[in-house]
Amino acid sequence: MTCKDKNYLIIGGSSGIGYAVAEAITQSGGNVIIVSKNMDKLTSAVKKLKNGNNLCYSYDLNDIENIKDIFEFCSSKHIMLDGMIYCAGISPLCLIKENSAELMRKVFNINYFSFVEAVKYFQIEAYSKEKSKIVAISSITSKGAGYRQVLYGSSKAAISSSIKLMAKELLNRGICINAVSPGVVETDMLTELRRESMNLDDKIKQNQPLGIIPAAKVAKIILFLLSDTADYITGTELLYDAGAKLK
């Protein structure tokens, strides 16, 4: 599978799964435009990528009103996109009684509404090529796994349920859209969760028999969905849960 000379927009690409995807794409000959809020992390991420002509763009995904700016940036660099990967997400741990309206809005703005807006603009002919690819990161939390994760799980469930509906609308340009729902992945988000929960790794392995998933493994699945081999796959959610559904 090769991404040679192709251009991919990675929203939420400065760390975790998003950065692993950026590495996989550039190692396969492609170029990436990484979007995230923190400019220092973005600059560092792009510097670490050893191949490709790569760019970064700082944007706060809590602002759902100006997502078009991301695509205008790409256009200003004369970049036509071959694909988009939406990896952005926040996962505050809280019980239902601890939720606030502000927190609910923020989680859904970043995890879901900005994704919908990004798809809206990606499909426009001025920004993407015919038969391009979109991959969104959902989560097995959307299936009811997890505790104190109502907001995160619900926002990811929204992504999962939207994929098939979006796929129907994108057929006219031959755009394929799919989701990957991984189990627990070794990311910065997991590192933060470890600070709040003792023996977290042991608990995860009880529910996820094949263990914690390396981000690079998820990236390879995404690379497959971006490839020509996946030209006839759309509207699909791929579970990559290390055996969690078997428990």
PDB file of C-alpha atoms in Angstrom:
ATOM      1  CA  MET A   1       0.000   0.000   0.000  1.00  0.00           C
ATOM      2  CA  THR A   2       1.469   3.326  -1.035  1.00  0.00           C
ATOM      3  CA  CYS A   3       0.509   6.944  -0.478  1.00  0.00           C
ATOM      4  CA  LYS A   4       3.162   8.222  -2.882  1.00  0.00           C
ATOM      5  CA  ASP A   5       2.692  11.921  -3.731  1.00  0.00           C
ATOM      6  CA  LYS A   6      -0.782  11.998  -2.158  1.00  0.00           C
ATOM      7  CA  ASN A   7      -1.946  14.642   0.312  1.00  0.00           C
ATOM      8  CA  TYR A   8      -3.804  13.854   3.524  1.00  0.00           C
ATOM      9  CA  LEU A   9      -5.409  16.136   6.084  1.00  0.00           C
ATOM     10  CA  ILE A  10      -5.093  14.784   9.629  1.00  0.00           C
ATOM     11  CA  ILE A  11      -7.301  16.592  12.116  1.00  0.00           C
ATOM     12  CA  GLY A  12      -5.981  15.829  15.575  1.00  0.00           C
ATOM     13  CA  GLY A  13      -2.603  14.764  14.267  1.00  0.00           C
ATOM     14  CA  SER A  14       0.015  16.120  16.654  1.00  0.00           C
ATOM     15  CA  SER A  15       0.003  13.089  18.969  1.00  0.00           C
ATOM     16  CA  GLY A  16      -1.500   9.658  19.576  1.00  0.00           C
ATOM     17  CA  ILE A  17      -3.238   7.835  16.738  1.00  0.00           C
ATOM     18  CA  GLY A  18      -3.186  10.940  14.545  1.00  0.00           C
ATOM     19  CA  TYR A  19       0.584  11.294  14.726  1.00  0.00           C
ATOM     20  CA  ALA A  20       1.039   7.555  14.160  1.00  0.00           C
ATOM     21  CA  VAL A  21      -1.041   7.946  10.988  1.00  0.00           C
ATOM     22  CA  ALA A  22       1.115  10.901   9.913  1.00  0.00           C
ATOM     23  CA  GLU A  23       4.233   8.757  10.324  1.00  0.00           C
ATOM     24  CA  ALA A  24       2.697   5.867   8.387  1.00  0.00           C
ATOM     25  CA  ILE A  25       1.592   8.096   5.508  1.00  0.00           C
ATOM     26  CA  THR A  26       4.906   9.910   5.165  1.00  0.00           C
ATOM     27  CA  GLN A  27       6.852   6.641   5.378  1.00  0.00           C
ATOM     28  CA  SER A  28       4.660   5.429   2.520  1.00  0.00           C
ATOM     29  CA  GLY A  29       5.561   8.430   0.351  1.00  0.00           C
ATOM     30  CA  GLY A  30       2.660  10.748   1.124  1.00  0.00           C
ATOM     31  CA  ASN A  31       2.382  14.270   2.497  1.00  0.00           C
ATOM     32  CA  VAL A  32       0.341  15.403   5.494  1.00  0.00           C
ATOM     33  CA  ILE A  33      -1.295  18.563   6.766  1.00  0.00           C
ATOM     34  CA  ILE A  34      -1.639  18.193  10.527  1.00  0.00           C
ATOM     35  CA  VAL A  35      -4.273  20.174  12.406  1.00  0.00           C
ATOM     36  CA  SER A  36      -4.364  20.650  16.171  1.00  0.00           C
ATOM     37  CA  LYS A  37      -4.737  23.488  18.669  1.00  0.00           C
ATOM     38  CA  ASN A  38      -1.243  23.657  20.162  1.00  0.00           C
ATOM     39  CA  MET A  39       1.195  25.225  17.694  1.00  0.00           C
ATOM     40  CA  ASP A  40       4.275  24.112  19.632  1.00  0.00           C
ATOM     41  CA  LYS A  41       3.159  20.470  19.516  1.00  0.00           C
ATOM     42  CA  LEU A  42       2.301  20.823  15.829  1.00  0.00           C
ATOM     43  CA  THR A  43       5.697  22.265  14.949  1.00  0.00           C
ATOM     44  CA  SER A  44       7.452  19.536  16.924  1.00  0.00           C
ATOM     45  CA  ALA A  45       5.348  16.827  15.250  1.00  0.00           C
ATOM     46  CA  VAL A  46       6.123  18.050  11.733  1.00  0.00           C
ATOM     47  CA  LYS A  47       9.841  18.299  12.526  1.00  0.00           C
ATOM     48  CA  LYS A  48       9.885  14.664  13.672  1.00  0.00           C
ATOM     49  CA  LEU A  49       8.424  13.434  10.378  1.00  0.00           C
ATOM     50  CA  LYS A  50      11.358  12.330   8.258  1.00  0.00           C
ATOM     51  CA  ASN A  51       9.701  12.198   4.828  1.00  0.00           C
ATOM     52  CA  GLY A  52       7.311  14.234   2.695  1.00  0.00           C
ATOM     53  CA  ASN A  53       6.359  17.868   2.250  1.00  0.00           C
ATOM     54  CA  ASN A  54       4.368  18.366   5.421  1.00  0.00           C
ATOM     55  CA  LEU A  55       2.499  21.315   6.878  1.00  0.00           C
ATOM     56  CA  CYS A  56       0.659  22.152  10.068  1.00  0.00           C
ATOM     57  CA  TYR A  57      -2.249  24.430  10.912  1.00  0.00           C
ATOM     58  CA  SER A  58      -3.327  25.551  14.369  1.00  0.00           C
ATOM     59  CA  TYR A  59      -7.072  25.467  14.975  1.00  0.00           C
ATOM     60  CA  ASP A  60      -9.293  25.165  18.051  1.00  0.00           C
ATOM     61  CA  LEU A  61     -11.894  22.526  17.176  1.00  0.00           C
ATOM     62  CA  ASN A  62     -14.161  23.832  19.916  1.00  0.00           C
ATOM     63  CA  ASP A  63     -14.906  26.569  17.361  1.00  0.00           C
ATOM     64  CA  ILE A  64     -17.248  24.817  14.938  1.00  0.00           C
ATOM     65  CA  GLU A  65     -18.113  28.009  13.065  1.00  0.00           C
ATOM     66  CA  ASN A  66     -14.884  28.404  11.084  1.00  0.00           C
ATOM     67  CA  ILE A  67     -13.824  24.881  10.086  1.00  0.00           C
ATOM     68  CA  LYS A  68     -13.741  26.126   6.501  1.00  0.00           C
ATOM     69  CA  ASP A  69     -10.533  28.008   7.409  1.00  0.00           C
ATOM     70  CA  ILE A  70      -8.668  24.670   7.550  1.00  0.00           C
ATOM     71  CA  PHE A  71      -9.626  23.873   3.969  1.00  0.00           C
ATOM     72  CA  GLU A  72      -8.934  27.391   2.777  1.00  0.00           C
ATOM     73  CA  PHE A  73      -5.432  27.027   4.217  1.00  0.00           C
ATOM     74  CA  CYS A  74      -4.909  23.864   2.158  1.00  0.00           C
ATOM     75  CA  SER A  75      -6.273  25.608  -0.922  1.00  0.00           C
ATOM     76  CA  SER A  76      -3.939  28.570  -0.372  1.00  0.00           C
ATOM     77  CA  LYS A  77      -1.029  26.102  -0.574  1.00  0.00           C
ATOM     78  CA  HIS A  78      -2.458  24.677  -3.835  1.00  0.00           C
ATOM     79  CA  ILE A  79      -3.165  21.351  -2.152  1.00  0.00           C
ATOM     80  CA  MET A  80      -5.948  19.070  -3.373  1.00  0.00           C
ATOM     81  CA  LEU A  81      -6.687  16.459  -0.752  1.00  0.00           C
ATOM     82  CA  ASP A  82      -6.645  12.716  -1.391  1.00  0.00           C
ATOM     83  CA  GLY A  83      -7.995  11.941   2.036  1.00  0.00           C
ATOM     84  CA  MET A  84      -8.911  13.143   5.510  1.00  0.00           C
ATOM     85  CA  ILE A  85      -8.444  11.404   8.843  1.00  0.00           C
ATOM     86  CA  TYR A  86     -10.371  12.757  11.830  1.00  0.00           C
ATOM     87  CA  CYS A  87      -8.600  11.712  15.032  1.00  0.00           C
ATOM     88  CA  ALA A  88      -9.455  14.615  17.324  1.00  0.00           C
ATOM     89  CA  GLY A  89     -11.078  13.848  20.634  1.00  0.00           C
ATOM     90  CA  ILE A  90     -11.192  14.710  24.315  1.00  0.00           C
ATOM     91  CA  SER A  91     -12.261  12.282  27.028  1.00  0.00           C
ATOM     92  CA  PRO A  92     -13.084  13.922  30.355  1.00  0.00           C
ATOM     93  CA  LEU A  93     -13.797  11.382  33.082  1.00  0.00           C
ATOM     94  CA  CYS A  94     -16.942  12.351  34.948  1.00  0.00           C
ATOM     95  CA  LEU A  95     -20.173  10.907  36.261  1.00  0.00           C
ATOM     96  CA  ILE A  96     -23.469  12.104  34.773  1.00  0.00           C
ATOM     97  CA  LYS A  97     -24.133  14.188  37.883  1.00  0.00           C
ATOM     98  CA  GLU A  98     -20.786  15.952  37.365  1.00  0.00           C
ATOM     99  CA  ASN A  99     -21.518  17.056  33.794  1.00  0.00           C
ATOM    100  CA  SER A 100     -22.053  20.701  32.919  1.00  0.00           C
ATOM    101  CA  ALA A 101     -23.633  22.226  29.829  1.00  0.00           C
ATOM    102  CA  GLU A 102     -20.296  23.841  28.972  1.00  0.00           C
ATOM    103  CA  LEU A 103     -18.419  20.534  29.179  1.00  0.00           C
ATOM    104  CA  MET A 104     -21.062  18.728  27.105  1.00  0.00           C
ATOM    105  CA  ARG A 105     -20.841  21.365  24.383  1.00  0.00           C
ATOM    106  CA  LYS A 106     -17.037  21.222  24.345  1.00  0.00           C
ATOM    107  CA  VAL A 107     -16.873  17.418  24.060  1.00  0.00           C
ATOM    108  CA  PHE A 108     -19.416  17.286  21.251  1.00  0.00           C
ATOM    109  CA  ASN A 109     -17.935  20.297  19.454  1.00  0.00           C
ATOM    110  CA  ILE A 110     -14.484  18.696  19.313  1.00  0.00           C
ATOM    111  CA  ASN A 111     -15.409  15.018  19.026  1.00  0.00           C
ATOM    112  CA  TYR A 112     -18.396  15.223  16.687  1.00  0.00           C
ATOM    113  CA  PHE A 113     -19.691  18.558  15.393  1.00  0.00           C
ATOM    114  CA  SER A 114     -16.314  19.638  14.013  1.00  0.00           C
ATOM    115  CA  PHE A 115     -16.093  16.260  12.278  1.00  0.00           C
ATOM    116  CA  VAL A 116     -19.434  16.846  10.547  1.00  0.00           C
ATOM    117  CA  GLU A 117     -18.315  20.319   9.490  1.00  0.00           C
ATOM    118  CA  ALA A 118     -15.015  18.932   8.199  1.00  0.00           C
ATOM    119  CA  VAL A 119     -16.835  16.366   6.058  1.00  0.00           C
ATOM    120  CA  LYS A 120     -19.105  19.112   4.746  1.00  0.00           C
ATOM    121  CA  TYR A 121     -16.148  21.062   3.404  1.00  0.00           C
ATOM    122  CA  PHE A 122     -13.968  18.114   2.408  1.00  0.00           C
ATOM    123  CA  GLN A 123     -16.553  16.914  -0.117  1.00  0.00           C
ATOM    124  CA  ILE A 124     -16.410  20.204  -2.052  1.00  0.00           C
ATOM    125  CA  GLU A 125     -14.667  19.808  -5.418  1.00  0.00           C
ATOM    126  CA  ALA A 126     -12.351  22.750  -4.751  1.00  0.00           C
ATOM    127  CA  TYR A 127     -10.794  20.955  -1.774  1.00  0.00           C
ATOM    128  CA  SER A 128     -10.670  17.218  -2.553  1.00  0.00           C
ATOM    129  CA  LYS A 129     -10.188  14.848  -5.458  1.00  0.00           C
ATOM    130  CA  GLU A 130     -12.712  12.418  -6.882  1.00  0.00           C
ATOM    131  CA  LYS A 131     -12.699   9.022  -5.151  1.00  0.00           C
ATOM    132  CA  SER A 132     -10.879  10.374  -2.115  1.00  0.00           C
ATOM    133  CA  LYS A 133     -11.115   8.783   1.335  1.00  0.00           C
ATOM    134  CA  ILE A 134     -12.301   9.806   4.789  1.00  0.00           C
ATOM    135  CA  VAL A 135     -11.541   7.827   7.939  1.00  0.00           C
ATOM    136  CA  ALA A 136     -12.874   8.814  11.362  1.00  0.00           C
ATOM    137  CA  ILE A 137     -11.741   7.445  14.697  1.00  0.00           C
ATOM    138  CA  SER A 138     -14.605   6.237  16.856  1.00  0.00           C
ATOM    139  CA  SER A 139     -14.174   3.987  19.910  1.00  0.00           C
ATOM    140  CA  ILE A 140     -15.501   0.800  21.467  1.00  0.00           C
ATOM    141  CA  THR A 141     -16.610   3.128  24.263  1.00  0.00           C
ATOM    142  CA  SER A 142     -19.457   3.997  21.892  1.00  0.00           C
ATOM    143  CA  LYS A 143     -20.727   0.425  22.412  1.00  0.00           C
ATOM    144  CA  GLY A 144     -21.082   0.889  26.152  1.00  0.00           C
ATOM    145  CA  ALA A 145     -17.563   0.046  27.298  1.00  0.00           C
ATOM    146  CA  GLY A 146     -16.009   2.283  29.912  1.00  0.00           C
ATOM    147  CA  TYR A 147     -17.084   4.059  33.093  1.00  0.00           C
ATOM    148  CA  ARG A 148     -17.455   7.804  33.723  1.00  0.00           C
ATOM    149  CA  GLN A 149     -17.309   8.244  29.935  1.00  0.00           C
ATOM    150  CA  VAL A 150     -20.896   9.079  28.987  1.00  0.00           C
ATOM    151  CA  LEU A 151     -19.905  12.200  27.060  1.00  0.00           C
ATOM    152  CA  TYR A 152     -16.961  10.631  25.241  1.00  0.00           C
ATOM    153  CA  GLY A 153     -18.816   7.416  24.417  1.00  0.00           C
ATOM    154  CA  SER A 154     -21.901   9.274  23.219  1.00  0.00           C
ATOM    155  CA  SER A 155     -19.878  11.592  20.996  1.00  0.00           C
ATOM    156  CA  LYS A 156     -18.092   8.611  19.440  1.00  0.00           C
ATOM    157  CA  ALA A 157     -21.421   6.801  18.999  1.00  0.00           C
ATOM    158  CA  ALA A 158     -22.566   9.829  17.017  1.00  0.00           C
ATOM    159  CA  ILE A 159     -19.618   9.355  14.659  1.00  0.00           C
ATOM    160  CA  SER A 160     -20.305   5.639  14.277  1.00  0.00           C
ATOM    161  CA  SER A 161     -23.982   6.156  13.480  1.00  0.00           C
ATOM    162  CA  SER A 162     -23.245   8.980  11.018  1.00  0.00           C
ATOM    163  CA  ILE A 163     -20.834   7.072   8.783  1.00  0.00           C
ATOM    164  CA  LYS A 164     -23.401   5.084   6.794  1.00  0.00           C
ATOM    165  CA  LEU A 165     -25.678   8.125   6.418  1.00  0.00           C
ATOM    166  CA  MET A 166     -22.780  10.263   5.194  1.00  0.00           C
ATOM    167  CA  ALA A 167     -21.600   7.519   2.829  1.00  0.00           C
ATOM    168  CA  LYS A 168     -24.859   7.739   0.873  1.00  0.00           C
ATOM    169  CA  GLU A 169     -24.413  11.471   0.316  1.00  0.00           C
ATOM    170  CA  LEU A 170     -20.763  11.149  -0.720  1.00  0.00           C
ATOM    171  CA  LEU A 171     -21.343   8.516  -3.406  1.00  0.00           C
ATOM    172  CA  ASN A 172     -21.874  11.138  -6.107  1.00  0.00           C
ATOM    173  CA  ARG A 173     -18.150  11.998  -5.959  1.00  0.00           C
ATOM    174  CA  GLY A 174     -16.997   8.468  -5.250  1.00  0.00           C
ATOM    175  CA  ILE A 175     -15.756   9.455  -1.790  1.00  0.00           C
ATOM    176  CA  CYS A 176     -15.458   6.531   0.625  1.00  0.00           C
ATOM    177  CA  ILE A 177     -16.012   7.223   4.318  1.00  0.00           C
ATOM    178  CA  ASN A 178     -15.381   4.702   7.079  1.00  0.00           C
ATOM    179  CA  ALA A 179     -14.712   4.592  10.807  1.00  0.00           C
ATOM    180  CA  VAL A 180     -12.271   2.641  12.940  1.00  0.00           C
ATOM    181  CA  SER A 181     -13.360   1.843  16.502  1.00  0.00           C
ATOM    182  CA  PRO A 182     -10.303   0.752  18.461  1.00  0.00           C
ATOM    183  CA  GLY A 183     -10.138  -0.581  21.957  1.00  0.00           C
ATOM    184  CA  VAL A 184      -7.753   1.019  24.425  1.00  0.00           C
ATOM    185  CA  VAL A 185      -4.736   2.389  22.549  1.00  0.00           C
ATOM    186  CA  GLU A 186      -1.337   3.429  23.924  1.00  0.00           C
ATOM    187  CA  THR A 187      -1.639   7.230  23.625  1.00  0.00           C
ATOM    188  CA  ASP A 188      -1.159  10.405  25.663  1.00  0.00           C
ATOM    189  CA  MET A 189      -4.841  10.132  26.591  1.00  0.00           C
ATOM    190  CA  LEU A 190      -4.162   6.763  28.226  1.00  0.00           C
ATOM    191  CA  THR A 191      -1.185   8.221  30.082  1.00  0.00           C
ATOM    192  CA  GLU A 192      -3.502  10.849  31.571  1.00  0.00           C
ATOM    193  CA  LEU A 193      -6.049   8.203  32.564  1.00  0.00           C
ATOM    194  CA  ARG A 194      -3.314   6.222  34.338  1.00  0.00           C
ATOM    195  CA  ARG A 195      -2.781   9.173  36.674  1.00  0.00           C
ATOM    196  CA  GLU A 196      -6.402   8.929  37.806  1.00  0.00           C
ATOM    197  CA  SER A 197      -6.753   5.164  38.112  1.00  0.00           C
ATOM    198  CA  MET A 198      -4.474   2.721  39.925  1.00  0.00           C
ATOM    199  CA  ASN A 199      -3.625  -0.572  38.214  1.00  0.00           C
ATOM    200  CA  LEU A 200      -5.324   0.656  35.046  1.00  0.00           C
ATOM    201  CA  ASP A 201      -3.296  -1.553  32.712  1.00  0.00           C
ATOM    202  CA  ASP A 202      -4.303  -4.695  34.625  1.00  0.00           C
ATOM    203  CA  LYS A 203      -7.961  -3.667  34.472  1.00  0.00           C
ATOM    204  CA  ILE A 204      -7.707  -3.020  30.739  1.00  0.00           C
ATOM    205  CA  LYS A 205      -6.141  -6.412  30.066  1.00  0.00           C
ATOM    206  CA  GLN A 206      -8.967  -8.120  31.959  1.00  0.00           C
ATOM    207  CA  ASN A 207     -11.441  -6.643  29.480  1.00  0.00           C
ATOM    208  CA  GLN A 208      -9.191  -6.527  26.410  1.00  0.00           C
ATOM    209  CA  PRO A 209      -7.546  -9.973  26.247  1.00  0.00           C
ATOM    210  CA  LEU A 210      -5.017  -9.175  23.519  1.00  0.00           C
ATOM    211  CA  GLY A 211      -3.701  -6.197  25.476  1.00  0.00           C
ATOM    212  CA  ILE A 212      -3.308  -2.472  24.918  1.00  0.00           C
ATOM    213  CA  ILE A 213      -3.079  -1.646  21.211  1.00  0.00           C
ATOM    214  CA  PRO A 214      -0.016   0.257  19.897  1.00  0.00           C
ATOM    215  CA  ALA A 215      -1.032   3.408  18.002  1.00  0.00           C
ATOM    216  CA  ALA A 216       1.124   2.307  15.050  1.00  0.00           C
ATOM    217  CA  LYS A 217      -1.079  -0.782  14.604  1.00  0.00           C
ATOM    218  CA  VAL A 218      -4.212   1.367  14.368  1.00  0.00           C
ATOM    219  CA  ALA A 219      -2.394   3.559  11.847  1.00  0.00           C
ATOM    220  CA  LYS A 220      -1.847   0.537   9.595  1.00  0.00           C
ATOM    221  CA  ILE A 221      -5.581  -0.208   9.597  1.00  0.00           C
ATOM    222  CA  ILE A 222      -6.268   3.404   8.653  1.00  0.00           C
ATOM    223  CA  LEU A 223      -3.647   3.240   5.908  1.00  0.00           C
ATOM    224  CA  PHE A 224      -5.501   0.237   4.479  1.00  0.00           C
ATOM    225  CA  LEU A 225      -8.780   2.206   4.418  1.00  0.00           C
ATOM    226  CA  LEU A 226      -6.998   5.052   2.610  1.00  0.00           C
ATOM    227  CA  SER A 227      -5.557   2.703   0.004  1.00  0.00           C
ATOM    228  CA  ASP A 228      -6.839   1.610  -3.408  1.00  0.00           C
ATOM    229  CA  THR A 229      -7.508  -1.816  -1.911  1.00  0.00           C
ATOM    230  CA  ALA A 230     -10.376  -0.240   0.049  1.00  0.00           C
ATOM    231  CA  ASP A 231     -11.964   1.444  -2.992  1.00  0.00           C
ATOM    232  CA  TYR A 232     -15.132  -0.605  -2.532  1.00  0.00           C
ATOM    233  CA  ILE A 233     -15.515  -0.161   1.217  1.00  0.00           C
ATOM    234  CA  THR A 234     -17.713   2.693   2.435  1.00  0.00           C
ATOM    235  CA  GLY A 235     -20.172   3.323   5.246  1.00  0.00           C
ATOM    236  CA  THR A 236     -18.396   0.745   7.403  1.00  0.00           C
ATOM    237  CA  GLU A 237     -17.242   0.751  11.013  1.00  0.00           C
ATOM    238  CA  LEU A 238     -14.244  -1.489  11.639  1.00  0.00           C
ATOM    239  CA  LEU A 239     -13.888  -2.810  15.186  1.00  0.00           C
ATOM    240  CA  TYR A 240     -10.258  -3.144  16.264  1.00  0.00           C
ATOM    241  CA  ASP A 241     -10.750  -3.994  19.897  1.00  0.00           C
ATOM    242  CA  ALA A 242      -8.103  -6.580  20.893  1.00  0.00           C
ATOM    243  CA  GLY A 243     -10.822  -9.077  21.777  1.00  0.00           C
ATOM    244  CA  ALA A 244     -12.874  -6.775  24.010  1.00  0.00           C
ATOM    245  CA  LYS A 245     -16.155  -7.802  22.363  1.00  0.00           C
ATOM    246  CA  LEU A 246     -15.446 -11.422  23.319  1.00  0.00           C
ATOM    247  CA  LYS A 247     -15.610 -10.684  27.040  1.00  0.00           C
TER     248      LYS A 247
END
